[in-house]
mmCIF file of C-alpha atoms in Angstrom:
data_model
loop_
_atom_site.group_PDB
_atom_site.id
_atom_site.type_symbol
_atom_site.label_atom_id
_atom_site.label_comp_id
_atom_site.label_asym_id
_atom_site.label_seq_id
_atom_site.Cartn_x
_atom_site.Cartn_y
_atom_site.Cartn_z
ATOM 1 C CA MET A 1 27.215 -4.195 7.067
ATOM 2 C CA PRO A 2 23.603 -4.855 5.951
ATOM 3 C CA THR A 3 22.897 -5.975 2.404
ATOM 4 C CA LEU A 4 21.159 -3.103 0.633
ATOM 5 C CA PRO A 5 18.438 -3.389 -1.997
ATOM 6 C CA ARG A 6 19.206 -2.698 -5.624
ATOM 7 C CA VAL A 7 18.312 0.882 -6.444
ATOM 8 C CA ILE A 8 16.116 1.419 -9.504
ATOM 9 C CA SER A 9 17.192 4.487 -11.436
ATOM 10 C CA ALA A 10 14.798 7.333 -12.131
ATOM 11 C CA ARG A 11 15.782 7.134 -15.841
ATOM 12 C CA PRO A 12 13.004 6.606 -18.440
ATOM 13 C CA PHE A 13 12.038 2.930 -18.441
ATOM 14 C CA THR A 14 13.736 2.088 -21.751
ATOM 15 C CA MET A 15 15.428 -0.795 -19.914
ATOM 16 C CA PHE A 16 11.994 -2.439 -19.774
ATOM 17 C CA GLY A 17 11.304 -1.879 -23.463
ATOM 18 C CA CYS A 18 9.006 1.061 -22.692
ATOM 19 C CA SER A 19 9.416 4.514 -24.139
ATOM 20 C CA PRO A 20 8.370 7.670 -22.278
ATOM 21 C CA SER A 21 5.649 8.277 -24.867
ATOM 22 C CA SER A 22 4.172 4.804 -24.374
ATOM 23 C CA LEU A 23 4.083 5.360 -20.622
ATOM 24 C CA ARG A 24 1.908 8.412 -21.231
ATOM 25 C CA SER A 25 -0.317 6.897 -23.910
ATOM 26 C CA ASP A 26 -3.560 5.013 -23.517
ATOM 27 C CA GLU A 27 -1.802 1.979 -25.007
ATOM 28 C CA GLY A 28 0.976 2.046 -22.427
ATOM 29 C CA GLY A 29 -0.852 0.036 -19.759
ATOM 30 C CA ASP A 30 1.598 -2.870 -19.799
ATOM 31 C CA CYS A 31 4.539 -0.510 -19.574
ATOM 32 C CA GLU A 32 2.895 1.366 -16.728
ATOM 33 C CA ALA A 33 2.516 -1.908 -14.852
ATOM 34 C CA VAL A 34 6.206 -2.699 -15.401
ATOM 35 C CA ALA A 35 7.206 0.765 -14.250
ATOM 36 C CA GLU A 36 4.993 0.495 -11.186
ATOM 37 C CA ARG A 37 6.527 -2.828 -10.186
ATOM 38 C CA ALA A 38 9.979 -1.295 -10.549
ATOM 39 C CA MET A 39 8.934 1.576 -8.302
ATOM 40 C CA GLU A 40 7.999 -0.939 -5.590
ATOM 41 C CA THR A 41 11.712 -1.676 -5.059
ATOM 42 C CA PRO A 42 12.871 0.555 -2.188
ATOM 43 C CA GLU A 43 15.344 3.290 -3.067
ATOM 44 C CA GLU A 44 17.696 4.603 -0.401
ATOM 45 C CA ILE A 45 17.341 8.353 0.081
ATOM 46 C CA SER A 46 19.522 8.957 3.158
ATOM 47 C CA SER A 47 22.001 7.221 5.450
ATOM 48 C CA SER A 48 23.761 8.122 8.708
ATOM 49 C CA LYS A 49 25.939 6.097 11.055
ATOM 50 C CA MET A 50 24.897 5.765 14.700
ATOM 51 C CA PHE A 51 26.148 3.500 17.515
ATOM 52 C CA GLY A 52 28.074 1.420 14.989
ATOM 53 C CA GLY A 53 25.016 0.809 12.822
ATOM 54 C CA TYR A 54 23.165 2.842 10.208
ATOM 55 C CA ASN A 55 19.952 4.814 10.009
ATOM 56 C CA ARG A 56 18.743 4.433 6.439
ATOM 57 C CA ARG A 57 15.638 5.953 4.849
ATOM 58 C CA TYR A 58 13.878 4.551 1.776
ATOM 59 C CA LYS A 59 11.070 5.392 -0.594
ATOM 60 C CA HIS A 60 8.996 3.062 -2.732
ATOM 61 C CA PHE A 61 5.668 2.854 -4.495
ATOM 62 C CA SER A 62 3.005 1.126 -2.393
ATOM 63 C CA PRO A 63 0.383 -0.833 -4.382
ATOM 64 C CA THR A 64 -1.644 -1.130 -1.168
ATOM 65 C CA LEU A 65 -1.918 2.628 -0.681
ATOM 66 C CA GLY A 66 -1.585 3.741 -4.288
ATOM 67 C CA CYS A 67 1.154 6.275 -3.643
ATOM 68 C CA SER A 68 4.844 6.691 -2.929
ATOM 69 C CA MET A 69 5.781 5.941 0.682
ATOM 70 C CA THR A 70 8.851 6.355 2.868
ATOM 71 C CA PHE A 71 10.103 4.225 5.736
ATOM 72 C CA SER A 72 13.183 4.227 7.952
ATOM 73 C CA ILE A 73 15.323 1.356 9.222
ATOM 74 C CA TYR A 74 18.030 1.316 11.848
ATOM 75 C CA PHE A 75 20.441 -1.518 11.030
ATOM 76 C CA PRO A 76 22.497 -2.428 14.128
ATOM 77 C CA PRO A 77 26.123 -3.495 13.696
ATOM 78 C CA SER A 78 26.236 -7.204 12.835
ATOM 79 C CA SER A 79 28.174 -9.800 10.902
ATOM 80 C CA PRO A 80 27.247 -10.326 7.212
ATOM 81 C CA SER A 81 25.832 -13.788 7.935
ATOM 82 C CA GLN A 82 23.807 -12.736 10.964
ATOM 83 C CA LYS A 83 19.996 -12.629 10.704
ATOM 84 C CA ILE A 84 18.574 -9.641 12.588
ATOM 85 C CA PRO A 85 15.135 -9.660 14.269
ATOM 86 C CA VAL A 86 12.844 -6.706 13.660
ATOM 87 C CA LEU A 87 10.998 -4.269 15.921
ATOM 88 C CA TYR A 88 8.332 -2.274 14.095
ATOM 89 C CA TRP A 89 7.617 1.186 15.508
ATOM 90 C CA LEU A 90 4.328 2.928 14.700
ATOM 91 C CA SER A 91 4.306 6.681 15.269
ATOM 92 C CA GLY A 92 1.527 8.999 16.383
ATOM 93 C CA LEU A 93 -0.604 11.789 14.969
ATOM 94 C CA THR A 94 1.174 14.279 12.652
ATOM 95 C CA CYS A 95 4.354 12.151 12.596
ATOM 96 C CA THR A 96 6.293 10.692 9.674
ATOM 97 C CA ASP A 97 8.744 7.788 9.597
ATOM 98 C CA GLU A 98 11.508 10.151 10.779
ATOM 99 C CA ASN A 99 10.272 11.256 14.217
ATOM 100 C CA PHE A 100 11.137 8.081 16.121
ATOM 101 C CA ILE A 101 14.461 7.602 14.365
ATOM 102 C CA SER A 102 15.617 11.168 15.032
ATOM 103 C CA LYS A 103 14.180 11.763 18.522
ATOM 104 C CA SER A 104 13.879 8.551 20.542
ATOM 105 C CA GLY A 105 17.512 7.501 20.970
ATOM 106 C CA ALA A 106 16.363 3.893 20.598
ATOM 107 C CA GLN A 107 19.393 3.055 18.469
ATOM 108 C CA ARG A 108 21.717 2.725 21.480
ATOM 109 C CA ALA A 109 19.766 -0.212 22.958
ATOM 110 C CA ALA A 110 18.928 -1.617 19.516
ATOM 111 C CA SER A 111 22.638 -1.668 18.694
ATOM 112 C CA SER A 112 23.454 -3.455 21.940
ATOM 113 C CA GLU A 113 20.637 -6.009 21.534
ATOM 114 C CA VAL A 114 21.204 -6.375 17.752
ATOM 115 C CA ILE A 115 17.624 -5.553 16.778
ATOM 116 C CA ALA A 116 16.613 -3.672 13.630
ATOM 117 C CA LEU A 117 14.147 -0.800 14.051
ATOM 118 C CA VAL A 118 11.620 -0.327 11.245
ATOM 119 C CA ALA A 119 9.520 2.852 11.231
ATOM 120 C CA PRO A 120 6.885 3.307 8.505
ATOM 121 C CA ASP A 121 5.026 6.539 7.775
ATOM 122 C CA THR A 122 1.651 7.177 9.410
ATOM 123 C CA SER A 123 -0.622 7.558 6.366
ATOM 124 C CA PRO A 124 -0.736 7.757 2.576
ATOM 125 C CA ARG A 125 0.568 11.052 1.185
ATOM 126 C CA GLY A 126 0.225 12.930 -2.075
ATOM 127 C CA LEU A 127 -3.183 11.578 -3.075
ATOM 128 C CA ASN A 128 -4.800 15.027 -2.811
ATOM 129 C CA ILE A 129 -8.106 13.769 -1.435
ATOM 130 C CA ASP A 130 -10.496 16.616 -0.628
ATOM 131 C CA GLY A 131 -10.244 17.367 3.083
ATOM 132 C CA GLU A 132 -7.243 15.106 3.746
ATOM 133 C CA ALA A 133 -5.220 17.908 5.348
ATOM 134 C CA ASP A 134 -7.990 19.959 6.953
ATOM 135 C CA SER A 135 -7.192 18.835 10.506
ATOM 136 C CA TRP A 136 -4.149 17.472 12.308
ATOM 137 C CA ASP A 137 -5.954 14.494 13.837
ATOM 138 C CA PHE A 138 -7.504 13.029 10.699
ATOM 139 C CA GLY A 139 -6.335 12.324 7.140
ATOM 140 C CA VAL A 140 -2.681 12.935 6.264
ATOM 141 C CA GLY A 141 -0.464 11.919 9.171
ATOM 142 C CA ALA A 142 -3.413 10.237 10.875
ATOM 143 C CA GLY A 143 -4.044 6.881 9.224
ATOM 144 C CA PHE A 144 -4.931 5.105 12.515
ATOM 145 C CA TYR A 145 -3.458 1.830 11.199
ATOM 146 C CA LEU A 146 -6.791 0.553 9.898
ATOM 147 C CA ASN A 147 -8.313 -0.370 6.535
ATOM 148 C CA ALA A 148 -10.872 2.291 5.663
ATOM 149 C CA THR A 149 -14.191 1.035 4.303
ATOM 150 C CA GLN A 150 -15.607 4.367 3.115
ATOM 151 C CA GLU A 151 -15.089 4.985 -0.602
ATOM 152 C CA LYS A 152 -13.554 8.443 -0.244
ATOM 153 C CA TRP A 153 -10.805 7.060 2.000
ATOM 154 C CA LYS A 154 -10.315 3.742 0.195
ATOM 155 C CA ASN A 155 -6.537 4.297 -0.056
ATOM 156 C CA TRP A 156 -6.206 4.582 3.723
ATOM 157 C CA ARG A 157 -5.201 0.955 4.264
ATOM 158 C CA MET A 158 -2.386 1.321 6.759
ATOM 159 C CA TYR A 159 -3.301 -1.957 8.474
ATOM 160 C CA ASP A 160 -2.599 -3.937 5.298
ATOM 161 C CA TYR A 161 0.482 -1.863 4.590
ATOM 162 C CA VAL A 162 2.028 -2.540 8.012
ATOM 163 C CA VAL A 163 0.921 -6.158 8.424
ATOM 164 C CA LYS A 164 1.265 -7.454 4.862
ATOM 165 C CA GLU A 165 3.049 -5.219 2.354
ATOM 166 C CA LEU A 166 5.918 -3.843 4.422
ATOM 167 C CA PRO A 167 7.098 -7.181 5.917
ATOM 168 C CA LYS A 168 7.016 -8.743 2.433
ATOM 169 C CA LEU A 169 8.981 -5.808 1.024
ATOM 170 C CA LEU A 170 11.584 -6.120 3.777
ATOM 171 C CA SER A 171 11.904 -9.879 3.372
ATOM 172 C CA GLU A 172 12.431 -9.611 -0.375
ATOM 173 C CA ASN A 173 14.871 -6.695 -0.340
ATOM 174 C CA PHE A 174 16.796 -6.855 2.933
ATOM 175 C CA LYS A 175 18.028 -10.419 3.275
ATOM 176 C CA GLN A 176 19.775 -9.760 6.582
ATOM 177 C CA LEU A 177 16.469 -8.979 8.310
ATOM 178 C CA ASP A 178 14.613 -11.910 9.845
ATOM 179 C CA THR A 179 10.983 -10.790 9.522
ATOM 180 C CA SER A 180 9.816 -14.100 10.997
ATOM 181 C CA LYS A 181 11.137 -12.793 14.323
ATOM 182 C CA ALA A 182 9.260 -9.542 14.781
ATOM 183 C CA SER A 183 7.764 -7.466 17.572
ATOM 184 C CA ILE A 184 5.761 -4.244 17.470
ATOM 185 C CA SER A 185 5.558 -1.019 19.460
ATOM 186 C CA GLY A 186 4.339 2.545 19.072
ATOM 187 C CA HIS A 187 3.245 5.841 20.566
ATOM 188 C CA SER A 188 -0.229 7.359 20.967
ATOM 189 C CA MET A 189 -2.067 6.603 17.686
ATOM 190 C CA GLY A 190 0.849 4.283 16.950
ATOM 191 C CA GLY A 191 0.439 2.610 20.330
ATOM 192 C CA HIS A 192 -3.179 1.972 19.339
ATOM 193 C CA GLY A 193 -1.906 0.519 16.068
ATOM 194 C CA ALA A 194 0.700 -1.676 17.747
ATOM 195 C CA LEU A 195 -1.780 -3.155 20.228
ATOM 196 C CA THR A 196 -4.592 -3.790 17.752
ATOM 197 C CA ILE A 197 -2.274 -5.251 15.123
ATOM 198 C CA PHE A 198 -0.673 -7.509 17.729
ATOM 199 C CA PHE A 199 -3.998 -8.792 19.078
ATOM 200 C CA LYS A 200 -5.208 -9.575 15.557
ATOM 201 C CA ASN A 201 -1.902 -11.232 14.566
ATOM 202 C CA THR A 202 -0.382 -12.975 17.574
ATOM 203 C CA ASP A 203 1.174 -15.482 15.171
ATOM 204 C CA LYS A 204 3.202 -12.741 13.447
ATOM 205 C CA TYR A 205 4.634 -10.832 16.425
ATOM 206 C CA LYS A 206 6.495 -12.102 19.475
ATOM 207 C CA SER A 207 5.707 -9.179 21.792
ATOM 208 C CA VAL A 208 4.040 -5.760 22.021
ATOM 209 C CA SER A 209 4.565 -2.537 23.924
ATOM 210 C CA ALA A 210 3.300 1.034 23.741
ATOM 211 C CA PHE A 211 3.810 4.560 24.994
ATOM 212 C CA ALA A 212 0.644 6.510 25.875
ATOM 213 C CA PRO A 213 -1.534 4.468 23.490
ATOM 214 C CA ILE A 214 -5.092 5.317 22.480
ATOM 215 C CA VAL A 215 -6.407 2.064 23.953
ATOM 216 C CA ASN A 216 -10.168 2.640 23.761
ATOM 217 C CA PRO A 217 -10.731 4.775 20.642
ATOM 218 C CA ILE A 218 -14.471 4.029 20.381
ATOM 219 C CA ASN A 219 -14.853 6.074 23.573
ATOM 220 C CA CYS A 220 -12.593 9.057 22.850
ATOM 221 C CA PRO A 221 -12.865 12.053 20.479
ATOM 222 C CA TRP A 222 -9.813 11.150 18.362
ATOM 223 C CA GLY A 223 -11.061 7.634 17.737
ATOM 224 C CA GLN A 224 -14.679 8.595 17.178
ATOM 225 C CA LYS A 225 -13.718 11.190 14.575
ATOM 226 C CA ALA A 226 -11.372 8.842 12.711
ATOM 227 C CA PHE A 227 -13.616 5.780 12.866
ATOM 228 C CA ALA A 228 -16.764 7.620 11.776
ATOM 229 C CA ASN A 229 -14.974 8.955 8.683
ATOM 230 C CA TYR A 230 -12.873 5.908 7.794
ATOM 231 C CA LEU A 231 -15.269 3.125 8.817
ATOM 232 C CA GLY A 232 -18.772 4.605 8.735
ATOM 233 C CA SER A 233 -21.468 4.375 11.384
ATOM 234 C CA ASN A 234 -21.400 0.634 12.187
ATOM 235 C CA LYS A 235 -19.959 0.489 15.708
ATOM 236 C CA SER A 236 -19.122 -3.225 15.391
ATOM 237 C CA ASP A 237 -16.608 -2.233 12.684
ATOM 238 C CA TRP A 238 -15.073 0.231 15.134
ATOM 239 C CA GLU A 239 -14.572 -2.485 17.740
ATOM 240 C CA GLU A 240 -12.286 -4.374 15.338
ATOM 241 C CA TYR A 241 -9.724 -1.580 15.805
ATOM 242 C CA ASP A 242 -10.120 -1.009 19.545
ATOM 243 C CA ALA A 243 -7.551 -2.654 21.850
ATOM 244 C CA THR A 244 -9.924 -2.698 24.822
ATOM 245 C CA CYS A 245 -12.514 -4.577 22.763
ATOM 246 C CA LEU A 246 -9.992 -6.871 21.077
ATOM 247 C CA ILE A 247 -8.178 -8.060 24.196
ATOM 248 C CA ALA A 248 -11.260 -10.042 25.231
ATOM 249 C CA LYS A 249 -11.139 -11.940 21.921
ATOM 250 C CA SER A 250 -7.390 -12.530 21.870
ATOM 251 C CA ASN A 251 -5.799 -15.913 22.190
ATOM 252 C CA LYS A 252 -3.988 -16.337 25.457
ATOM 253 C CA ILE A 253 -1.259 -13.721 25.651
ATOM 254 C CA LEU A 254 1.963 -15.334 26.880
ATOM 255 C CA ASN A 255 4.393 -12.432 27.025
ATOM 256 C CA PRO A 256 3.664 -9.331 29.124
ATOM 257 C CA ILE A 257 2.104 -6.306 27.422
ATOM 258 C CA LEU A 258 4.266 -3.326 28.422
ATOM 259 C CA ILE A 259 2.666 0.139 28.493
ATOM 260 C CA ASP A 260 4.232 3.343 29.791
ATOM 261 C CA GLN A 261 1.904 6.271 30.423
ATOM 262 C CA GLY A 262 2.859 9.736 31.643
ATOM 263 C CA VAL A 263 0.744 10.955 34.560
ATOM 264 C CA ASP A 264 1.127 14.572 33.364
ATOM 265 C CA ASP A 265 0.032 13.719 29.821
ATOM 266 C CA LYS A 266 -2.622 16.305 28.869
ATOM 267 C CA PHE A 267 -4.439 13.698 26.755
ATOM 268 C CA LEU A 268 -4.621 11.091 29.526
ATOM 269 C CA LYS A 269 -8.186 11.494 30.798
ATOM 270 C CA GLU A 270 -10.042 12.412 27.597
ATOM 271 C CA GLN A 271 -8.229 10.520 24.828
ATOM 272 C CA LEU A 272 -6.019 7.696 26.140
ATOM 273 C CA LEU A 273 -8.102 5.928 28.833
ATOM 274 C CA PRO A 274 -5.469 3.382 29.944
ATOM 275 C CA HIS A 275 -7.493 2.159 32.912
ATOM 276 C CA ASN A 276 -10.286 0.974 30.586
ATOM 277 C CA PHE A 277 -7.742 -1.320 28.968
ATOM 278 C CA GLU A 278 -6.347 -2.335 32.332
ATOM 279 C CA GLU A 279 -9.796 -3.470 33.482
ATOM 280 C CA ALA A 280 -10.316 -5.451 30.268
ATOM 281 C CA CYS A 281 -6.978 -7.207 30.792
ATOM 282 C CA LYS A 282 -7.878 -8.101 34.377
ATOM 283 C CA LYS A 283 -11.068 -9.825 33.213
ATOM 284 C CA ILE A 284 -9.150 -12.346 31.107
ATOM 285 C CA ASP A 285 -6.013 -12.413 33.227
ATOM 286 C CA ALA A 286 -3.876 -10.911 30.448
ATOM 287 C CA PRO A 287 -0.307 -10.122 31.611
ATOM 288 C CA LEU A 288 -0.322 -6.316 31.477
ATOM 289 C CA VAL A 289 2.484 -4.174 32.887
ATOM 290 C CA LEU A 290 1.032 -0.649 33.010
ATOM 291 C CA ARG A 291 3.558 1.840 34.381
ATOM 292 C CA MET A 292 2.149 5.249 35.303
ATOM 293 C CA GLN A 293 5.166 7.560 35.160
ATOM 294 C CA LEU A 294 4.969 10.578 37.478
ATOM 295 C CA GLY A 295 5.776 13.948 35.906
ATOM 296 C CA TYR A 296 5.988 12.750 32.309
ATOM 297 C CA ASP A 297 3.934 14.089 29.416
ATOM 298 C CA HIS A 298 3.112 12.921 25.863
ATOM 299 C CA SER A 299 6.380 13.982 24.232
ATOM 300 C CA TYR A 300 9.469 12.274 22.860
ATOM 301 C CA TYR A 301 11.309 13.314 26.042
ATOM 302 C CA PHE A 302 9.048 10.773 27.767
ATOM 303 C CA ILE A 303 9.692 8.143 25.079
ATOM 304 C CA ALA A 304 13.463 8.669 25.152
ATOM 305 C CA THR A 305 13.492 8.208 28.933
ATOM 306 C CA PHE A 306 11.994 4.696 28.853
ATOM 307 C CA ILE A 307 12.725 3.412 25.342
ATOM 308 C CA ASP A 308 15.632 1.231 26.503
ATOM 309 C CA ASP A 309 13.243 -0.713 28.742
ATOM 310 C CA HIS A 310 11.014 -1.374 25.747
ATOM 311 C CA ILE A 311 13.872 -2.504 23.512
ATOM 312 C CA ARG A 312 15.008 -4.963 26.190
ATOM 313 C CA HIS A 313 11.411 -6.101 26.728
ATOM 314 C CA HIS A 314 11.200 -7.079 23.065
ATOM 315 C CA ALA A 315 14.734 -8.514 22.979
ATOM 316 C CA LYS A 316 13.729 -11.156 25.546
ATOM 317 C CA SER A 317 10.904 -12.382 23.328
ATOM 318 C CA LEU A 318 12.789 -12.102 20.040
ATOM 319 C CA LYS A 319 15.793 -14.033 21.359
ATOM 320 C CA SER A 320 13.815 -16.747 23.141
ATOM 321 C CA VAL A 321 12.534 -18.364 19.935
#
């Protein structure tokens, strides 16, 4: 059974030598810093057994994002001494950390392959920025896995959260997880995130896959809206978060890039543009496996149908090192 992190109580922080009044006072800065560091330790908020392992959900304070965040982990059954490789899953627009865990059925294959599934949330929450919840495809639930450069959205740093903060948090608090053996996958906006993060960090991830990813966001309405607001008007900044642009700059990709795309996906022609990415891969001879799946749409029914293939795809890379 996985080793769980120590849970920090919600009691007043008298254990740190700080009184509630000092935490509220102008002179309580040191105590606030102590309290904030304590909040960074993940606290378990739910647990359920599945395929011999456990789905567990946690919350913690994120210094990167400046707010409380949640993430979910599926721990497969394993021996206490066993180190478990990690597959990060990045979800799409409007999702939280719970969608993949509750809908994909990925735990069956993850249990068999002994791979932990880690699903972070899709954006900061609770910051109450003006306009953050005005539309479903921007702001809350739509962080696009980038580091915003515009002042208003300065807390939208999901790239740093996924690439830097979360792996460090896992390594420090879940000793059974082997974060040095990690792969990454995702759906739609999360597929965009998985691909761009992988191409910018091929030393950190062993393999990548995606379902219906937004592969060329500089040329689609979702990407143009998000990038203009988060990154400003400089198109060269946009290209740093576009998989079709990044693949040309990537070091030689050794393991195949697996993408499944539903042919009946209503977002296929206007938003997803998989063939733009396919052409970019051909130019540098990148090993892309693009599977156009007849009859499938953009939903979790589509993901659940092919998720076992993706788990096994990553298992080959994670177990070969």
